[in-house]
Coordinates of N, CA and C in Angstrom, one line a residue:
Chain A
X1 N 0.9 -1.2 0.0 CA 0.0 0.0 0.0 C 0.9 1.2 0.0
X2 N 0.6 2.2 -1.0 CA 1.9 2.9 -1.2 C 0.9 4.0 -0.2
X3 N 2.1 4.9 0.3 CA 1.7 6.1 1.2 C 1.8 7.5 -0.2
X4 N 2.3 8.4 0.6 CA 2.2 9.7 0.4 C 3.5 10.0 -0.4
X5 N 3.3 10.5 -1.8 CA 4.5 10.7 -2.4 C 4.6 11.6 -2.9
X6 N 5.7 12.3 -2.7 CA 5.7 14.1 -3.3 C 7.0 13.6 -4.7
X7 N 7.3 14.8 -5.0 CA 8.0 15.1 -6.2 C 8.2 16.8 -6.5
X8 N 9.5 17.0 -6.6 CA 10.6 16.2 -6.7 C 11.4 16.3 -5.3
X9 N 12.3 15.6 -4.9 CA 12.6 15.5 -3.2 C 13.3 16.9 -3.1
X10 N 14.3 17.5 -4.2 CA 14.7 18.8 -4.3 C 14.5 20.0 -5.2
X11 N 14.4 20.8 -4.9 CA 14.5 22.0 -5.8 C 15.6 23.2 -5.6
X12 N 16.3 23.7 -6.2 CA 16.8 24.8 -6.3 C 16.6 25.9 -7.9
X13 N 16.0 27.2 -6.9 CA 15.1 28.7 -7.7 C 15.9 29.7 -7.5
X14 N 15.8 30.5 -8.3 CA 16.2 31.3 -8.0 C 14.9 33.1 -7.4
X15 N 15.2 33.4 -6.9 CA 14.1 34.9 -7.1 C 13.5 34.9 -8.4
X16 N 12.0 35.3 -8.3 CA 11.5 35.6 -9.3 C 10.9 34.7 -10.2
X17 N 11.3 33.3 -9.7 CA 11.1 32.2 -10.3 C 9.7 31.6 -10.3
X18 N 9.2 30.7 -10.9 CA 8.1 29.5 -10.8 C 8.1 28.2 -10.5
X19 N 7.7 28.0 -9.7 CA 8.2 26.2 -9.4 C 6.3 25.5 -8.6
X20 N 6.4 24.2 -9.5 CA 5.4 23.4 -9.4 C 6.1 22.0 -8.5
X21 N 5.1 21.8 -7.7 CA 5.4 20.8 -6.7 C 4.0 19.7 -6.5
X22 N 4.1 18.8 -6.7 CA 3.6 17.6 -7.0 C 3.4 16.8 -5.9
X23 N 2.1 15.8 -5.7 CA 1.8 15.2 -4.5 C 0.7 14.2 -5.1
X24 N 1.5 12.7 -4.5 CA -0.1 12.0 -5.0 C -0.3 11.4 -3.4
X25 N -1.8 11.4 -3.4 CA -2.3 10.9 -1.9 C -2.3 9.4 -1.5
X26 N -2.3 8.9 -0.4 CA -2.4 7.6 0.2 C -3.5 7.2 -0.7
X27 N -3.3 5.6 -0.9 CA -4.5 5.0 -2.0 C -5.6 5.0 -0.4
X28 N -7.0 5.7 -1.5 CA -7.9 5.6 -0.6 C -8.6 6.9 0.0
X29 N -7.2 7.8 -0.6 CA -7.4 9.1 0.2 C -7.7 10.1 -1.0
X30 N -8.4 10.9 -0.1 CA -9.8 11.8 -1.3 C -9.4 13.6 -1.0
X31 N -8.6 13.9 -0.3 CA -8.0 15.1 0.1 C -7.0 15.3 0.1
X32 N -6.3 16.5 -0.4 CA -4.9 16.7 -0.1 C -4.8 18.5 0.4
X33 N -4.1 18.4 1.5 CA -3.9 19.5 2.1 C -1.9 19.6 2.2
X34 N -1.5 20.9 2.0 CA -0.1 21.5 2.0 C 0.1 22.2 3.0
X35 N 1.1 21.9 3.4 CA 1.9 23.0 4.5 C 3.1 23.0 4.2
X36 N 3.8 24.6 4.5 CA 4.9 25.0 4.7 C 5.7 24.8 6.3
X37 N 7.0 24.4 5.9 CA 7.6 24.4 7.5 C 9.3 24.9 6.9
X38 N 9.3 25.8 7.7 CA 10.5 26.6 7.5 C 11.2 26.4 8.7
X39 N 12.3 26.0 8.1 CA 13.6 25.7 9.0 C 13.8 26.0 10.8
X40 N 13.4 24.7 11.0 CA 13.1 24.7 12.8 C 12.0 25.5 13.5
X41 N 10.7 25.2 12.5 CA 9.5 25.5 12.9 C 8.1 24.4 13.0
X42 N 7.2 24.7 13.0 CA 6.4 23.9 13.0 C 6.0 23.9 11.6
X43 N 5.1 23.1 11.3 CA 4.3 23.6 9.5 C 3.5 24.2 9.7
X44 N 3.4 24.9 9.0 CA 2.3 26.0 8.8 C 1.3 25.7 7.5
X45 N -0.1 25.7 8.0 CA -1.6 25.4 6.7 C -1.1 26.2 5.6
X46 N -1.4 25.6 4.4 CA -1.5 26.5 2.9 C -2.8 26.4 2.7
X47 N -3.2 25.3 2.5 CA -4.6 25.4 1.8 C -5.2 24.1 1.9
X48 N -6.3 23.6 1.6 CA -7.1 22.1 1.3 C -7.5 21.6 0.2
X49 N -7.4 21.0 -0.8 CA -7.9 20.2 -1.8 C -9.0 19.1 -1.7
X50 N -10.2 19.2 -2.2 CA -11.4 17.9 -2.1 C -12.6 18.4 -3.2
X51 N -12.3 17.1 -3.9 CA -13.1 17.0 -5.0 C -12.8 18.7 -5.8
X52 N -11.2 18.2 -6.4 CA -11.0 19.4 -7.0 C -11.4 21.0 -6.7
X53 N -11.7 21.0 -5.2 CA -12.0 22.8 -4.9 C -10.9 22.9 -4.1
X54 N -10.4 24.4 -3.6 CA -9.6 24.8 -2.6 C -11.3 24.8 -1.4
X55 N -10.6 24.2 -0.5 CA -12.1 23.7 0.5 C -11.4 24.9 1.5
X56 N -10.0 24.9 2.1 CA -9.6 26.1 3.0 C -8.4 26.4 2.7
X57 N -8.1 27.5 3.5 CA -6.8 28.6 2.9 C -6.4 28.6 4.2
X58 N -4.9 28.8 4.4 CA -4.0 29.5 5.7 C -3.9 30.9 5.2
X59 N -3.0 31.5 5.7 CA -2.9 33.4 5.5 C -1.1 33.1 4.9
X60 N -1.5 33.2 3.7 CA -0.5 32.8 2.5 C -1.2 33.3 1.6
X61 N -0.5 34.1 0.5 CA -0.7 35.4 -0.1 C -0.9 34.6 -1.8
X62 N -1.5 35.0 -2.5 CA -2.6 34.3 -3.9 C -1.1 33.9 -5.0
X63 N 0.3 34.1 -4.5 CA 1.4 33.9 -5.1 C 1.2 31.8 -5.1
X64 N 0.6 31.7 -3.8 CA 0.5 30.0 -3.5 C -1.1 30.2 -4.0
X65 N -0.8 29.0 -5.2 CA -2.0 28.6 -5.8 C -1.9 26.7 -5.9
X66 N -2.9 26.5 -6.0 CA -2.8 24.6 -6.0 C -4.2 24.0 -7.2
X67 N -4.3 22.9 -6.8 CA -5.0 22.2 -8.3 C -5.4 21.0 -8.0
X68 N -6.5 20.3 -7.8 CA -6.3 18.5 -7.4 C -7.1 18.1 -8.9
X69 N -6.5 17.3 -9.1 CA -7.1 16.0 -10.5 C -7.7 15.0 -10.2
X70 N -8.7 14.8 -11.3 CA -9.5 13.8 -11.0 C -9.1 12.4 -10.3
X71 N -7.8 11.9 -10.3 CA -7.5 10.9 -9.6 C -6.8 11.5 -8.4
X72 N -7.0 12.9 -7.7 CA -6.7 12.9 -5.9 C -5.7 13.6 -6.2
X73 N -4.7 13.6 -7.2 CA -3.7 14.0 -6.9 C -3.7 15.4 -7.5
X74 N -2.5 16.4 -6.3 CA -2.7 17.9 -6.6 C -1.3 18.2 -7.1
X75 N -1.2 19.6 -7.1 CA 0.0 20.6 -7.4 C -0.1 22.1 -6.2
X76 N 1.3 22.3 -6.2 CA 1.5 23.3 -5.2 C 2.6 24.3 -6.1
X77 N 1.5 25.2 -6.6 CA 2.2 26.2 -7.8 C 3.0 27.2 -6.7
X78 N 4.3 27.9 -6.9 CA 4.4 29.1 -6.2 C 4.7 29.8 -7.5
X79 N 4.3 31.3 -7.8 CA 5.3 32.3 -8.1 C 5.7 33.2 -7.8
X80 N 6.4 33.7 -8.5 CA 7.4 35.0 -8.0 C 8.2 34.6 -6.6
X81 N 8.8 33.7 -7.1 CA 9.0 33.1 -5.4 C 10.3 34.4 -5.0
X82 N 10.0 34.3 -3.6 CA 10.9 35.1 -2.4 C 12.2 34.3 -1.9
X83 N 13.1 34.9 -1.4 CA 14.3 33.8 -0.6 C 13.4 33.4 0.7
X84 N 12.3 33.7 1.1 CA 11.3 33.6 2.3 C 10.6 32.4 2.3
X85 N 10.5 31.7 0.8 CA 9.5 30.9 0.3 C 10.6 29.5 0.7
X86 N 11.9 29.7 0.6 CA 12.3 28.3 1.0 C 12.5 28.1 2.4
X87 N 12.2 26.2 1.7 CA 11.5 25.7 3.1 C 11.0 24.4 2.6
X88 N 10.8 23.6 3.9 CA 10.1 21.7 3.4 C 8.7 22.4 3.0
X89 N 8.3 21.7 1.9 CA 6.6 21.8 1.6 C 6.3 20.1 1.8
X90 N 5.4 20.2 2.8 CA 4.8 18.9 3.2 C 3.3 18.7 2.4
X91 N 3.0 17.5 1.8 CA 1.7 17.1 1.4 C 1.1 16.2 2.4
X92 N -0.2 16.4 2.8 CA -0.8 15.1 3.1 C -2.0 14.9 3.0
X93 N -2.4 13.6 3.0 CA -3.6 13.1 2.4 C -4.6 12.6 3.7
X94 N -5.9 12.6 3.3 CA -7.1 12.0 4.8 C -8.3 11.6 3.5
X95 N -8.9 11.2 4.2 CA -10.6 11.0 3.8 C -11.6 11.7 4.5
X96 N -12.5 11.7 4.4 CA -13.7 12.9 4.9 C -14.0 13.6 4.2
X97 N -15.2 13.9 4.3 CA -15.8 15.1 4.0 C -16.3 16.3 5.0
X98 N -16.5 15.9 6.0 CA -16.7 17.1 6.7 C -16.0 16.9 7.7
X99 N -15.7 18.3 9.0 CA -15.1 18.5 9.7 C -15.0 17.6 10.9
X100 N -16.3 16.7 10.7 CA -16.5 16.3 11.8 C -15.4 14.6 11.8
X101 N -15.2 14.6 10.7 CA -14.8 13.3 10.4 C -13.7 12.8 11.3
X102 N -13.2 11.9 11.4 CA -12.0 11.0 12.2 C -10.9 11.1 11.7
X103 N -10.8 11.6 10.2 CA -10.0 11.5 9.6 C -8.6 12.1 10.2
X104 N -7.1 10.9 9.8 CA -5.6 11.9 10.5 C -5.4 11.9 8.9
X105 N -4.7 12.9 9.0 CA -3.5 13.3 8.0 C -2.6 13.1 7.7
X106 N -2.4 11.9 6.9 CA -0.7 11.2 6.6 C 0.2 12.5 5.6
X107 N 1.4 12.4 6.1 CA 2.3 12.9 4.9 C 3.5 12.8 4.6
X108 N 3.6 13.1 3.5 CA 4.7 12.7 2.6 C 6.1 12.5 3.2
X109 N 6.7 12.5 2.3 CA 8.5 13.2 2.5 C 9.1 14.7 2.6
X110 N 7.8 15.4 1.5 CA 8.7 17.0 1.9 C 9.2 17.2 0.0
X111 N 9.1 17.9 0.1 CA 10.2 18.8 -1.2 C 11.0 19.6 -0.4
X112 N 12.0 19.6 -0.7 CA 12.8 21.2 0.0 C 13.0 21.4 -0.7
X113 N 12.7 22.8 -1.3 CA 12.8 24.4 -1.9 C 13.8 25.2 -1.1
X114 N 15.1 25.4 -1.9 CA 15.6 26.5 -1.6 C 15.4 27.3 -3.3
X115 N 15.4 28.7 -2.2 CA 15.6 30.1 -3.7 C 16.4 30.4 -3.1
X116 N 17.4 30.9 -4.0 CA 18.6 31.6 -4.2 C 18.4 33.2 -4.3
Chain B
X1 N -9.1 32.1 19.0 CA -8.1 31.7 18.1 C -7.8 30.4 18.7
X2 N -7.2 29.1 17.9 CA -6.4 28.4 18.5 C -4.8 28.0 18.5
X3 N -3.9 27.6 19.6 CA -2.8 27.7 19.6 C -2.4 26.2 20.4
X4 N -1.3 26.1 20.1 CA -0.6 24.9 20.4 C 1.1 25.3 21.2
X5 N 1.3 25.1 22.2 CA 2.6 25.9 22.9 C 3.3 24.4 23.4
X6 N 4.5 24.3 22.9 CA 5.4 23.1 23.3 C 6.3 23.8 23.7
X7 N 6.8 23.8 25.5 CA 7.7 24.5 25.5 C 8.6 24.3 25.9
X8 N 9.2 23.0 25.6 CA 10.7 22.3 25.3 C 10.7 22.0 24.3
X9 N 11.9 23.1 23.6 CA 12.7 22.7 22.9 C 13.9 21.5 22.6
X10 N 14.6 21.2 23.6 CA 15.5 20.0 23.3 C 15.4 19.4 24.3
X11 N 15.3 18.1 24.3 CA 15.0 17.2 25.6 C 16.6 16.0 24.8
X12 N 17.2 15.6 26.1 CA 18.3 15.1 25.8 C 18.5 13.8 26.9
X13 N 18.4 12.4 26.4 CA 18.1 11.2 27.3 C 19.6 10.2 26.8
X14 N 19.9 9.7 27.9 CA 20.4 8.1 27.5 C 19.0 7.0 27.5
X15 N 19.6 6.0 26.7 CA 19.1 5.2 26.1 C 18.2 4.6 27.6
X16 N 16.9 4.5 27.0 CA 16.2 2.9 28.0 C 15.5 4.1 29.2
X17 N 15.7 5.5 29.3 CA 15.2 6.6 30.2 C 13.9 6.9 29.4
X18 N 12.7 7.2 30.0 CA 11.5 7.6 30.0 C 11.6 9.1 29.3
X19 N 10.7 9.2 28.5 CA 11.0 10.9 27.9 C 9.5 11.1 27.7
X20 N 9.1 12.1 29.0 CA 7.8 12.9 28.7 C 7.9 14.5 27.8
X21 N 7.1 14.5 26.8 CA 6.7 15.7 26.0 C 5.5 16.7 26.3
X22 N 5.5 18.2 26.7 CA 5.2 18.5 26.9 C 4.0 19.4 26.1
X23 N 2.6 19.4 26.3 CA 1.7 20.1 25.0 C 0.9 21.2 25.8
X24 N 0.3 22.1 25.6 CA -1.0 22.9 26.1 C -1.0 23.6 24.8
X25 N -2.7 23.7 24.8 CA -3.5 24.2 23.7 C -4.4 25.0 24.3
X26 N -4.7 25.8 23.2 CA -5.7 27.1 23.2 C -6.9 26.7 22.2
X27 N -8.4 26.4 22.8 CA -9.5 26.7 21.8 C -10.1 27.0 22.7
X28 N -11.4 27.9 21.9 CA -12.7 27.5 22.5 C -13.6 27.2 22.2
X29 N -13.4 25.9 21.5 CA -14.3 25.3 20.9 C -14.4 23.5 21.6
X30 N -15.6 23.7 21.8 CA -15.6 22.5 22.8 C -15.4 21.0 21.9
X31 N -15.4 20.8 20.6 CA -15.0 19.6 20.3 C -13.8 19.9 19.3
X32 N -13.1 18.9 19.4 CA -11.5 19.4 18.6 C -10.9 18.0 18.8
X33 N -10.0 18.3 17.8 CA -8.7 17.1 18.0 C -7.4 17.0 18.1
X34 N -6.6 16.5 18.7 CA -5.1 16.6 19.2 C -4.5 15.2 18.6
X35 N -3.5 15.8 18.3 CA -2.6 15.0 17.9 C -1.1 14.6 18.2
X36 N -0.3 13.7 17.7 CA 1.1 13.6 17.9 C 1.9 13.1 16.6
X37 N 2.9 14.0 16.2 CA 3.6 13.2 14.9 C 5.1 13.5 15.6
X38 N 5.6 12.9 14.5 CA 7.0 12.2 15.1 C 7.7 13.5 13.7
X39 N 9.1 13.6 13.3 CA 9.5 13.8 12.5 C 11.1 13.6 12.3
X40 N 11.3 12.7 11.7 CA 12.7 11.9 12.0 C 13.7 12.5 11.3
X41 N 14.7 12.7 11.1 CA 15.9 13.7 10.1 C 15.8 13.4 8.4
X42 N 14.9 12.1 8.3 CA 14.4 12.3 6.7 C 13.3 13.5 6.0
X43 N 12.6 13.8 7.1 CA 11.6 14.9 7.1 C 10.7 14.6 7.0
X44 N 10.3 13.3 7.0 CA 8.8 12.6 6.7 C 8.2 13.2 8.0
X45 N 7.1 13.8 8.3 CA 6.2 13.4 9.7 C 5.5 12.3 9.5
X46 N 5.8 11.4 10.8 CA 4.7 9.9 11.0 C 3.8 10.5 12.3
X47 N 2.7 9.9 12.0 CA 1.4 10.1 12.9 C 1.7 9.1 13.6
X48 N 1.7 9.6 15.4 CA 1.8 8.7 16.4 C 0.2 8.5 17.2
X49 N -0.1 9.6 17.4 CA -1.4 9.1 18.1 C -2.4 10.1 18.1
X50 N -3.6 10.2 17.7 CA -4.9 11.3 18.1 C -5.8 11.1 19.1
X51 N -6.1 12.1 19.3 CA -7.3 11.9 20.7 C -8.2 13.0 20.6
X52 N -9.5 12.4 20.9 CA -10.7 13.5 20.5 C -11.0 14.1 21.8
X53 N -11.7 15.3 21.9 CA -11.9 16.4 23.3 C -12.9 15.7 24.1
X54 N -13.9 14.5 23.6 CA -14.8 14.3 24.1 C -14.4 12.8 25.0
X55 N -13.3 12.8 24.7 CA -12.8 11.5 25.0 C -11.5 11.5 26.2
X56 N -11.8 11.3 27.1 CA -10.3 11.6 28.2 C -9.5 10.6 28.7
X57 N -9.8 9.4 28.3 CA -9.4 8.4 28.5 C -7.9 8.1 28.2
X58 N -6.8 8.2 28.8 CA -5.6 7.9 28.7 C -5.1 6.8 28.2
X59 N -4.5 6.0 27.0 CA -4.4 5.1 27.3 C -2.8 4.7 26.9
X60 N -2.2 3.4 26.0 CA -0.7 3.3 25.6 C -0.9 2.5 24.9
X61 N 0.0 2.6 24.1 CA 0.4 1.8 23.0 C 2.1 1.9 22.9
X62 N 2.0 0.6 22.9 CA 3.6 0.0 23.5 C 4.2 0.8 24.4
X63 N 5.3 1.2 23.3 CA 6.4 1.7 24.3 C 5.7 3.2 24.5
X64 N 4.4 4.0 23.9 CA 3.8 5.5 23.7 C 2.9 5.4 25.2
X65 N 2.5 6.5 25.4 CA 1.1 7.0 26.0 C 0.8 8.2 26.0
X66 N 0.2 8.5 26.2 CA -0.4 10.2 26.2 C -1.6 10.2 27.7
X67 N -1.2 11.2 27.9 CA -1.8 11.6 29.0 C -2.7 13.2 29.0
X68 N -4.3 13.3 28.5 CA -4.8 14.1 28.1 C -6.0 14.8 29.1
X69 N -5.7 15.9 29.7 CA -6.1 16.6 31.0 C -7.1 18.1 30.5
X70 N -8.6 17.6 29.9 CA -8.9 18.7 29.5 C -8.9 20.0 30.1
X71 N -8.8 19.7 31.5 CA -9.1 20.6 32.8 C -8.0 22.0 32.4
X72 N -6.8 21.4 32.2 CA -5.8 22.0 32.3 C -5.1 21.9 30.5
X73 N -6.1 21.6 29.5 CA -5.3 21.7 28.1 C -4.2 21.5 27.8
X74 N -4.3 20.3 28.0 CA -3.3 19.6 28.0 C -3.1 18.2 27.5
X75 N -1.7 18.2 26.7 CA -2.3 16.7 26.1 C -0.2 16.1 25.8
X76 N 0.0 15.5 27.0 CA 1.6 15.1 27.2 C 1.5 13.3 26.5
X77 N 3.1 13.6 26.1 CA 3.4 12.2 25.7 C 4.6 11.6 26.1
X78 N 4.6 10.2 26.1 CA 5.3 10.1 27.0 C 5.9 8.5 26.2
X79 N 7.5 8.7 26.1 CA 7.7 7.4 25.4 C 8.9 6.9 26.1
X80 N 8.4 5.6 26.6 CA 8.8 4.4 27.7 C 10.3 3.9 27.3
X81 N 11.1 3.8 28.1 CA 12.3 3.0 27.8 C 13.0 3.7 26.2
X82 N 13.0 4.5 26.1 CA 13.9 5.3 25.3 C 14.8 4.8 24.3
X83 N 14.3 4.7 22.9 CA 15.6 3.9 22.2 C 16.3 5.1 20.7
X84 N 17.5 4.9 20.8 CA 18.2 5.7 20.0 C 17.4 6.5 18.5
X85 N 16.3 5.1 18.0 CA 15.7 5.1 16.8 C 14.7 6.1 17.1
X86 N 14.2 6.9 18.8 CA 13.5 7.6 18.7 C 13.7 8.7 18.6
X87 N 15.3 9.1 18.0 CA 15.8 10.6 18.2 C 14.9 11.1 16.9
X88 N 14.4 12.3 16.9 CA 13.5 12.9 16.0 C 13.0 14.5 16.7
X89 N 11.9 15.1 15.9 CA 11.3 16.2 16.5 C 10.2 15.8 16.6
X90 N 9.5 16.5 17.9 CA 7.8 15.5 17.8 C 7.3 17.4 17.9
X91 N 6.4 17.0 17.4 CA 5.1 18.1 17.1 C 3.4 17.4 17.9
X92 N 3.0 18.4 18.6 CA 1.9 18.6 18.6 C 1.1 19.1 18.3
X93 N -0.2 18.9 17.9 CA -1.2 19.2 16.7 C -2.4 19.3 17.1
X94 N -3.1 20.5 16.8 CA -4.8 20.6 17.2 C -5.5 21.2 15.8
X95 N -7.1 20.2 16.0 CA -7.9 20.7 14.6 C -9.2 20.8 15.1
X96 N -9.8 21.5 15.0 CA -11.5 21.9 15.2 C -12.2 21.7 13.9
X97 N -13.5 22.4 14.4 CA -14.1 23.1 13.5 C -13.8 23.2 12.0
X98 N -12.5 23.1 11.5 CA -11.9 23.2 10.2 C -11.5 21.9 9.7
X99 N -11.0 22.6 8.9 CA -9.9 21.5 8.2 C -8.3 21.3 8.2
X100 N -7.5 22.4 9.2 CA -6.4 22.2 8.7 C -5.6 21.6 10.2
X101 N -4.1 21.5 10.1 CA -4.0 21.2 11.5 C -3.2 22.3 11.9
X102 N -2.8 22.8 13.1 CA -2.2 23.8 14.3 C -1.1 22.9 14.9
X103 N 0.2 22.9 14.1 CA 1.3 22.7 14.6 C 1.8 23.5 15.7
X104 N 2.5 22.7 16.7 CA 3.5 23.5 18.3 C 4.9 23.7 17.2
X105 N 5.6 24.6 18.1 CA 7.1 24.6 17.4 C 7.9 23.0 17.3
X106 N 7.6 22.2 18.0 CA 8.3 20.9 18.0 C 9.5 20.9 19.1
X107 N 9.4 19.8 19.6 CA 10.3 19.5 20.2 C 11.6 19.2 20.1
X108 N 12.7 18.9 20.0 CA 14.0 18.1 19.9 C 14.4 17.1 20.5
X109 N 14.0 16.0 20.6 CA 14.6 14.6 21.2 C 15.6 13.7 20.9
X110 N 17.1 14.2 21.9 CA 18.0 13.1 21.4 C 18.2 12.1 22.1
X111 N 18.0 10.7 21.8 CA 18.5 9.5 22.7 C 19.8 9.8 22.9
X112 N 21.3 9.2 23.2 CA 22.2 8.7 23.5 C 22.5 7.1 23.5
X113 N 22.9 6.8 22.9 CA 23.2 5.2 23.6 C 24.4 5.1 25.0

């Protein structure tokens, strides 16, 4: 049973740049939500994916945009990226539909993003 | 608002020593969920254990337990006989009403052998 798989494990940007970040969910799993965690922090929410809508947003600025496809799996567009923007981008995947659900949140490996 | 305050930073054990983790949380929202992830120097976080608000029941799993005091918001973990493979950062985690989760700064736990 494969888990949570991001792509690609590295990146290096420069300022100014665009970079797309890739996530497929645990088989089974119907949601994909992103967080940022910047070096010796906690992660911090970006947003939520289900049934192809952004379902919630953290306070991260319209530069973080995302995408989910018919088979679950999303993207984590940045642009104009900042030297501020690097950092592990974690994916993870749950089931549920509403808040009330049981659902935990598995996640990935991480991409690390550094901009130059 | 809700918040999550872990406030040890580095906890530092020889091997086979008991290592309690410390959590308090902020909501006020009377149903919510807490959590525990591990995060090992690969960067993966693994989900160790959840517990719901309505539920106070302490319990363990193996060498884990959590000890969850809604009185005082609070939700401690606590991992038995200490082994090198558990050096990592542990995070504690709260979700309500939403969808997303409320990471603590994380801990630092080094075994020793």
């Amino acid at each position: 049973d494969a888990g949570v798989t991001q792509s690609p494990t590295h990146l290096i940007k420069t300022r100014g740049q665009q970079v797309t970040l890739r996530c497929s969910p645990k088989s089974g799993h119907d949601t994909v939500s992103w967080y940022q965690q910047a070096l010796g922090q906690g992660p911090q929410f970006i947003f939520q994916y289900y049934e192809e809508e952004e379902r919630q947003r953290g306070n991260f600025p319209d530069r973080f945009s995302g995408h989910q496809f018919p088979n679950y799996s999303s993207e984590l567009n940045v642009n104009a990226l900042w030297l501020g923007d690097s950092a592990l981008y974690l994916c993870a995947s749950s089931t549920g539909t509403s808040w009330a659900s049981t659902d935990t949140q598995y996640f990935g490996p991480g991409t690390r993003l550094t901009v130059l | 608002a809700q918040k999550v305050t872990q406030a040890q930073t580095e906890i530092s054990v020889v091997e086979k020593e008991d290592v309690t983790l410390d959590c308090v949380y902020e909501t006020r929202d009377t149903t919510y969920y807490l959590f525990w992830y591990k995060q090992p120097p690969s960067g993966e976080l693994v989900f160790l254990i959840r517990r719901n608000s309505f539920d106070e029941q302490n319990e363990i799993s193996g060498r884990y337990s959590w000890n969850f005091q809604k009185s005082t918001s609070s939700f401690n973990f606590t991992i038995t006989a200490s082994q090198v493979v558990d050096s990592a950062v542990y995070f504690c985690a709260l979700r309500f009403n939403d969808y997303k989760l409320s990471f603590g700064a994380g801990t630092t736990v080094t075994v020793r052998a």
